């Protein structure tokens, strides 16, 4: 099952995004935005080069001028096929020519520019050398909310990715856990995500027993035993948009304490979800979830932020973290994923992707949040 393909984005969609970026850059006092191959370029133009190499490819956006894509001549035919290409001027450069001089001619020579986070230092240094009076700031720092508010077509993709991840969970809860290695269950999860339409698997965390107390444990050689709690956290991209969900299952009957901690995290996740509404601050979601865990005396064991945005990547702004005062806006999508991590013993994390609606929040994951018992 891969579901039906979503309605494709159009050249107009990409033009609107490029206009938005140029406008936001001007509002932020920037002379423009420079975008290297990666998620920002895909989101803005629909273009992903066949391979990212040392040859410069760079989108230049500035207010009051046509967007320009600087591209190696040998890749220009691919770039021309991008859906957003009609809204762009292509400037190609051949091997032996200086791409920085070509790009510099497009830029305000004293400007401050937002640069996509994954631009290579090689290219930024080349530009700085060509235009010594320019300065640069990370795009995520300068325009953190550029991709944060999703339109209807994006939300549809995120919902479909969430449903596919949920379908993977419904299958994995029925496989055998005890006696198998974490890495084997992780491989099952990856195969399921692909079976349900993911083109890319970003992570398949299977953290059993004491490994569950490390939120970044991926999956290793440990053999899962009866009595283990197992944190499952998995996601990737389907039709260009991300999924990311966590459930914590138990192999056989849990102890009273394991149940209590699982119930606590579930309650915290529910509280975080209920705090989602337009105008609330991002930090309010974190505070709501954290208050529940603090109140039960487990505050010191909740060692990460409550959530992160998701879109064409599986981790991006906005962040649900203390100190993030920016308001929630309808169309934003992010995780609500509190956890409790007891060193040397076990961990619990429960995570749904949530989107902000006009009057609250809507979950894009909806599998069982109570403790699921596996074999
Ligand atoms: Zn147990
Ligand atoms: Zn996750
Ligand atoms: Zn997450």
Coordinates of C-alpha atoms and ligand atoms in Angstrom, one line a residue:
X1 CA 0.0 0.0 0.0
X2 CA 1.4 3.4 -1.0
X3 CA -1.8 5.4 -1.2
X4 CA -2.6 7.8 -4.0
X5 CA 0.0 10.2 -5.1
X6 CA -0.7 13.8 -3.9
X7 CA -1.6 16.6 -6.3
X8 CA 1.7 17.9 -7.6
X9 CA 2.9 21.4 -6.6
X10 CA 2.8 23.9 -9.5
X11 CA 5.2 26.5 -10.8
X12 CA 2.9 29.1 -9.1
X13 CA 3.3 27.4 -5.7
X14 CA 7.1 27.7 -6.0
X15 CA 6.9 31.3 -7.2
X16 CA 4.7 32.2 -4.2
X17 CA 7.3 30.6 -1.9
X18 CA 10.2 32.4 -3.5
X19 CA 8.3 35.7 -3.3
X20 CA 7.6 35.0 0.4
X21 CA 11.3 34.3 1.1
X22 CA 12.4 37.5 -0.7
X23 CA 9.8 39.6 1.1
X24 CA 10.7 38.1 4.5
X25 CA 14.4 38.7 3.8
X26 CA 13.7 42.4 2.9
X27 CA 11.6 42.7 6.1
X28 CA 14.5 41.3 8.1
X29 CA 16.9 43.9 6.6
X30 CA 18.7 41.4 4.4
X31 CA 19.8 42.1 0.9
X32 CA 18.7 38.7 -0.2
X33 CA 18.7 35.0 0.4
X34 CA 21.3 32.5 -1.0
X35 CA 20.1 28.9 -1.1
X36 CA 22.3 25.9 -1.8
X37 CA 21.0 22.4 -2.7
X38 CA 19.1 20.8 0.1
X39 CA 15.7 21.0 1.7
X40 CA 15.3 24.8 1.3
X41 CA 16.1 24.6 -2.4
X42 CA 13.6 21.8 -2.9
X43 CA 10.9 23.7 -1.0
X44 CA 11.6 26.9 -2.9
X45 CA 12.0 25.5 -6.4
X46 CA 11.3 21.8 -6.5
X47 CA 14.9 21.3 -7.7
X48 CA 17.3 18.7 -6.2
X49 CA 20.5 18.3 -8.2
X50 CA 21.2 14.7 -9.2
X51 CA 24.3 14.8 -6.9
X52 CA 25.6 17.5 -4.7
X53 CA 29.2 18.2 -5.8
X54 CA 31.8 20.9 -5.3
X55 CA 30.4 22.7 -8.4
X56 CA 28.4 25.7 -7.2
X57 CA 24.6 25.6 -7.5
X58 CA 23.0 28.6 -5.8
X59 CA 19.6 30.2 -5.8
X60 CA 19.7 34.0 -5.4
X61 CA 16.5 35.7 -4.1
X62 CA 16.3 39.4 -3.5
X63 CA 13.3 41.8 -3.3
X64 CA 12.4 43.5 -6.6
X65 CA 14.4 41.2 -8.8
X66 CA 13.7 38.0 -10.6
X67 CA 15.0 34.8 -8.8
X68 CA 18.2 33.5 -10.3
X69 CA 19.6 30.0 -10.1
X70 CA 23.3 29.7 -10.7
X71 CA 24.0 26.2 -12.0
X72 CA 26.8 24.3 -13.6
X73 CA 26.2 24.1 -17.4
X74 CA 26.2 20.3 -17.3
X75 CA 23.4 20.3 -14.8
X76 CA 21.3 23.0 -16.4
X77 CA 19.1 20.6 -18.3
X78 CA 18.1 19.0 -15.0
X79 CA 17.5 22.3 -13.4
X80 CA 15.3 23.4 -16.3
X81 CA 13.0 20.4 -15.6
X82 CA 12.3 21.5 -12.0
X83 CA 8.7 22.5 -11.5
X84 CA 9.7 25.9 -10.2
X85 CA 12.0 26.6 -13.2
X86 CA 9.5 28.8 -15.1
X87 CA 9.7 31.3 -12.2
X88 CA 13.5 31.4 -12.4
X89 CA 16.3 32.7 -14.6
X90 CA 19.1 30.2 -15.0
X91 CA 22.7 31.4 -15.1
X92 CA 24.9 28.5 -16.0
X93 CA 28.7 28.4 -15.7
X94 CA 31.1 26.0 -17.4
X95 CA 34.1 24.3 -15.8
X96 CA 37.1 26.7 -15.8
X97 CA 34.9 29.8 -15.3
X98 CA 34.7 31.5 -11.9
X99 CA 31.2 30.8 -10.5
X100 CA 31.8 33.3 -7.6
X101 CA 32.4 36.2 -9.9
X102 CA 29.2 35.3 -11.8
X103 CA 27.2 35.1 -8.5
X104 CA 28.9 38.3 -7.2
X105 CA 27.6 40.2 -10.1
X106 CA 24.0 39.4 -9.0
X107 CA 24.5 40.6 -5.4
X108 CA 24.6 43.9 -3.5
X109 CA 28.3 44.2 -2.8
X110 CA 27.7 45.5 0.7
X111 CA 24.7 43.4 1.5
X112 CA 23.9 41.1 4.3
X113 CA 22.5 37.8 3.1
X114 CA 20.7 34.9 4.6
X115 CA 22.4 31.6 3.6
X116 CA 20.8 28.2 3.8
X117 CA 22.3 26.2 6.7
X118 CA 23.7 23.4 4.6
X119 CA 25.7 25.6 2.1
X120 CA 29.3 24.4 1.8
X121 CA 31.9 26.6 3.5
X122 CA 33.9 26.3 0.2
X123 CA 31.2 28.3 -1.6
X124 CA 30.6 30.8 1.2
X125 CA 34.3 31.5 1.4
X126 CA 34.4 31.9 -2.3
X127 CA 31.7 34.5 -2.2
X128 CA 33.2 36.3 0.7
X129 CA 36.5 36.5 -1.2
X130 CA 34.7 37.9 -4.3
X131 CA 32.7 40.4 -2.2
X132 CA 34.7 41.3 0.9
X133 CA 32.2 43.8 2.2
X134 CA 29.2 41.4 2.2
X135 CA 28.2 39.6 5.4
X136 CA 26.1 36.5 6.0
X137 CA 23.7 35.0 8.5
X138 CA 22.3 31.5 8.7
X139 CA 18.9 31.3 7.1
X140 CA 17.4 29.4 10.0
X141 CA 18.6 32.2 12.3
X142 CA 17.4 35.0 10.0
X143 CA 14.1 33.6 8.9
X144 CA 13.3 30.7 11.2
X145 CA 9.7 30.6 10.4
X146 CA 10.1 30.7 6.6
X147 CA 8.9 27.1 6.1
X148 CA 7.0 26.8 9.4
X149 CA 3.4 27.5 8.2
X150 CA 2.2 24.8 5.9
X151 CA -0.4 25.3 3.2
X152 CA -3.2 22.8 2.6
X153 CA -1.3 20.7 0.0
X154 CA 1.7 20.4 2.4
X155 CA -0.6 19.5 5.3
X156 CA -2.1 16.8 3.2
X157 CA 1.4 15.3 2.6
X158 CA 2.3 15.5 6.2
X159 CA -1.0 13.8 7.2
X160 CA -0.3 11.0 4.7
X161 CA 3.2 10.6 6.0
X162 CA 1.8 10.4 9.5
X163 CA -0.8 7.8 8.5
X164 CA 2.0 5.7 6.8
X165 CA 4.1 5.8 10.0
X166 CA 1.0 4.8 12.0
X167 CA 0.4 1.9 9.6
X168 CA 4.0 0.8 10.3
X169 CA 3.4 0.8 14.0
X170 CA 0.3 -1.3 13.6
X171 CA 2.4 -3.9 12.0
X172 CA 5.5 -3.7 14.2
X173 CA 3.4 -4.2 17.4
X174 CA 2.6 -7.7 16.1
X175 CA 6.1 -8.8 15.3
X176 CA 8.3 -10.8 17.8
X177 CA 10.5 -8.6 20.0
X178 CA 11.9 -11.0 22.6
X179 CA 15.1 -12.8 21.6
X180 CA 15.7 -10.5 18.6
X181 CA 18.3 -7.8 18.3
X182 CA 17.2 -4.2 18.3
X183 CA 18.8 -3.8 14.9
X184 CA 16.5 -6.6 13.5
X185 CA 13.3 -4.8 14.7
X186 CA 14.8 -1.5 13.3
X187 CA 15.2 -3.2 9.9
X188 CA 11.6 -4.3 10.1
X189 CA 10.5 -0.8 10.8
X190 CA 12.5 0.6 7.9
X191 CA 11.0 -1.9 5.6
X192 CA 7.5 -1.1 6.8
X193 CA 8.0 2.6 6.3
X194 CA 9.0 1.9 2.7
X195 CA 6.2 -0.5 2.2
X196 CA 3.8 2.2 3.3
X197 CA 5.2 4.7 0.8
X198 CA 8.2 6.3 2.4
X199 CA 11.0 7.1 -0.1
X200 CA 13.5 7.9 2.6
X201 CA 13.9 6.5 6.1
X202 CA 15.6 9.0 8.4
X203 CA 15.7 7.0 11.7
X204 CA 14.4 3.8 13.2
X205 CA 15.2 4.0 16.9
X206 CA 14.7 0.7 18.8
X207 CA 16.0 1.3 22.4
X208 CA 15.3 -1.6 24.7
X209 CA 15.7 -1.8 28.4
X210 CA 18.5 0.4 29.7
X211 CA 19.2 1.7 26.1
X212 CA 15.8 3.4 26.3
X213 CA 17.2 5.8 28.9
X214 CA 19.4 7.3 26.1
X215 CA 17.1 9.4 23.9
X216 CA 19.7 9.2 21.1
X217 CA 20.3 5.5 21.1
X218 CA 19.5 4.3 17.6
X219 CA 19.4 0.5 17.4
X220 CA 22.2 -1.9 18.3
X221 CA 23.2 -5.5 18.9
X222 CA 21.3 -5.8 22.2
X223 CA 19.0 -8.7 22.3
X224 CA 15.5 -7.7 23.5
X225 CA 14.3 -9.6 26.6
X226 CA 11.0 -10.2 28.2
X227 CA 10.4 -7.5 30.8
X228 CA 12.0 -4.8 28.5
X229 CA 10.5 -1.5 27.8
X230 CA 11.3 -0.6 24.2
X231 CA 11.2 2.9 22.8
X232 CA 10.3 3.0 19.1
X233 CA 10.9 6.3 17.3
X234 CA 10.8 6.3 13.5
X235 CA 10.2 8.4 10.5
X236 CA 11.3 9.6 7.2
X237 CA 10.0 11.2 4.0
X238 CA 6.9 10.3 2.0
X239 CA 6.2 12.3 -1.2
X240 CA 8.8 14.8 0.1
X241 CA 7.2 15.4 3.6
X242 CA 8.2 14.0 6.9
X243 CA 6.9 11.6 9.5
X244 CA 8.2 11.2 13.1
X245 CA 6.4 9.2 15.8
X246 CA 7.3 7.4 19.0
X247 CA 5.6 4.8 21.0
X248 CA 7.0 2.9 23.9
X249 CA 6.0 -0.8 24.1
X250 CA 6.7 -3.4 26.8
X251 CA 7.7 -7.0 26.2
X252 CA 5.3 -9.0 28.4
X253 CA 3.7 -7.7 31.5
X254 CA 5.1 -4.5 32.9
X255 CA 5.8 -3.7 36.5
X256 CA 3.6 -1.3 38.4
X257 CA 6.4 1.4 38.2
X258 CA 6.8 0.9 34.4
X259 CA 3.1 1.4 34.0
X260 CA 3.1 4.5 36.2
X261 CA 6.0 6.1 34.3
X262 CA 4.3 5.3 31.0
X263 CA 1.0 6.8 32.1
X264 CA 2.8 9.9 33.3
X265 CA 4.5 10.4 29.9
X266 CA 1.2 9.8 28.2
X267 CA -0.5 12.4 30.4
X268 CA 2.3 14.9 29.7
X269 CA 2.0 14.3 26.0
X270 CA -1.8 14.9 26.3
X271 CA -1.1 18.2 28.2
X272 CA 1.3 19.3 25.6
X273 CA -1.2 18.6 22.9
X274 CA -3.9 20.4 24.7
X275 CA -1.7 23.5 25.0
X276 CA -1.6 23.8 21.2
X277 CA -3.7 26.7 19.9
X278 CA -3.2 29.7 17.8
X279 CA -1.5 32.5 19.7
X280 CA 0.0 30.3 22.4
X281 CA 3.7 30.6 22.6
X282 CA 5.9 27.6 21.5
X283 CA 7.2 27.4 25.0
X284 CA 3.7 27.0 26.4
X285 CA 3.6 23.5 24.8
X286 CA 6.9 22.6 26.5
X287 CA 5.7 24.1 29.8
X288 CA 2.4 22.2 29.7
X289 CA 4.1 18.8 29.1
X290 CA 6.9 19.5 31.6
X291 CA 4.6 20.6 34.4
X292 CA 3.0 17.2 34.4
X293 CA 6.4 15.4 34.7
X294 CA 7.8 17.9 37.2
X295 CA 4.6 17.5 39.3
X296 CA 5.2 13.8 39.6
X297 CA 8.8 14.3 40.7
X298 CA 10.4 13.1 37.4
X299 CA 11.4 16.5 36.1
X300 CA 15.2 15.8 36.2
X301 CA 14.6 12.8 33.9
X302 CA 12.9 14.8 31.1
X303 CA 16.1 15.8 29.4
X304 CA 15.1 17.3 26.1
X305 CA 12.8 19.9 24.5
X306 CA 9.2 18.9 24.0
X307 CA 9.1 19.2 20.2
X308 CA 10.4 20.3 16.8
X309 CA 8.9 21.3 13.5
X310 CA 8.6 19.0 10.6
X311 CA 8.0 19.6 6.9
X312 CA 10.4 18.8 4.0
X313 CA 12.8 17.7 6.8
X314 CA 12.1 15.7 9.9
X315 CA 13.7 18.3 12.3
X316 CA 13.3 22.1 11.7
X317 CA 11.8 25.2 13.4
X318 CA 9.6 25.9 15.3
X319 CA 11.0 24.4 18.5
X320 CA 8.8 23.7 21.5
X321 CA 11.3 24.8 24.1
X322 CA 11.5 27.1 27.0
X323 CA 12.5 30.6 25.8
X324 CA 10.8 30.2 22.4
X325 CA 8.2 32.9 22.6
X326 CA 7.1 33.0 19.0
X327 CA 3.3 32.3 18.7
X328 CA 1.8 29.2 17.2
X329 CA 0.1 29.9 13.9
X330 CA -2.5 27.7 12.1
X331 CA -0.7 25.5 9.6
X332 CA 2.4 25.0 11.8
X333 CA 3.4 21.3 12.2
X334 CA 5.6 20.0 15.0
X335 CA 6.1 17.1 17.3
X336 CA 4.9 16.8 20.9
X337 CA 7.2 14.2 22.4
X338 CA 7.9 14.3 26.1
X339 CA 9.9 11.5 27.7
X340 CA 11.3 10.2 30.9
X341 CA 14.7 8.6 31.0
X342 CA 15.8 6.6 34.0
X343 CA 19.6 5.9 33.7
X344 CA 20.6 2.3 33.6
X345 CA 16.9 1.2 33.7
X346 CA 14.5 2.3 31.0
X347 CA 13.0 5.2 29.1
X348 CA 9.6 6.2 27.8
X349 CA 8.8 8.6 25.0
X350 CA 5.4 9.2 23.3
X351 CA 5.4 11.4 20.2
X352 CA 2.8 12.6 17.8
X353 CA 3.0 15.2 15.0
X354 CA 0.5 17.9 15.7
X355 CA -0.7 20.7 13.4
X356 CA -2.1 24.0 14.6
X357 CA -5.8 24.5 13.6
X358 CA -8.0 27.6 13.9
X359 CA -9.2 26.5 17.3
X360 CA -6.6 24.1 18.7
X361 CA -4.5 21.3 17.5
X362 CA -4.9 18.2 15.3
X363 CA -2.8 15.1 15.7
X364 CA -1.3 13.6 12.5
X365 CA -0.6 10.3 14.4
X366 CA -3.3 8.3 16.1
X367 CA -2.1 4.9 17.2
X368 CA -2.6 3.6 20.7
X369 CA -0.9 5.9 23.2
X370 CA -1.5 3.6 26.2
X371 CA 1.0 0.9 26.9
X372 CA 1.1 -1.7 24.1
X373 CA 2.3 -5.1 25.2
X374 CA 4.3 -7.0 22.6
X375 CA 5.8 -10.5 22.5
Ligands
LIG1 ZN1 9.6 -4.3 32.3
LIG2 ZN1 10.9 11.0 16.9
LIG3 ZN1 10.7 14.0 16.9

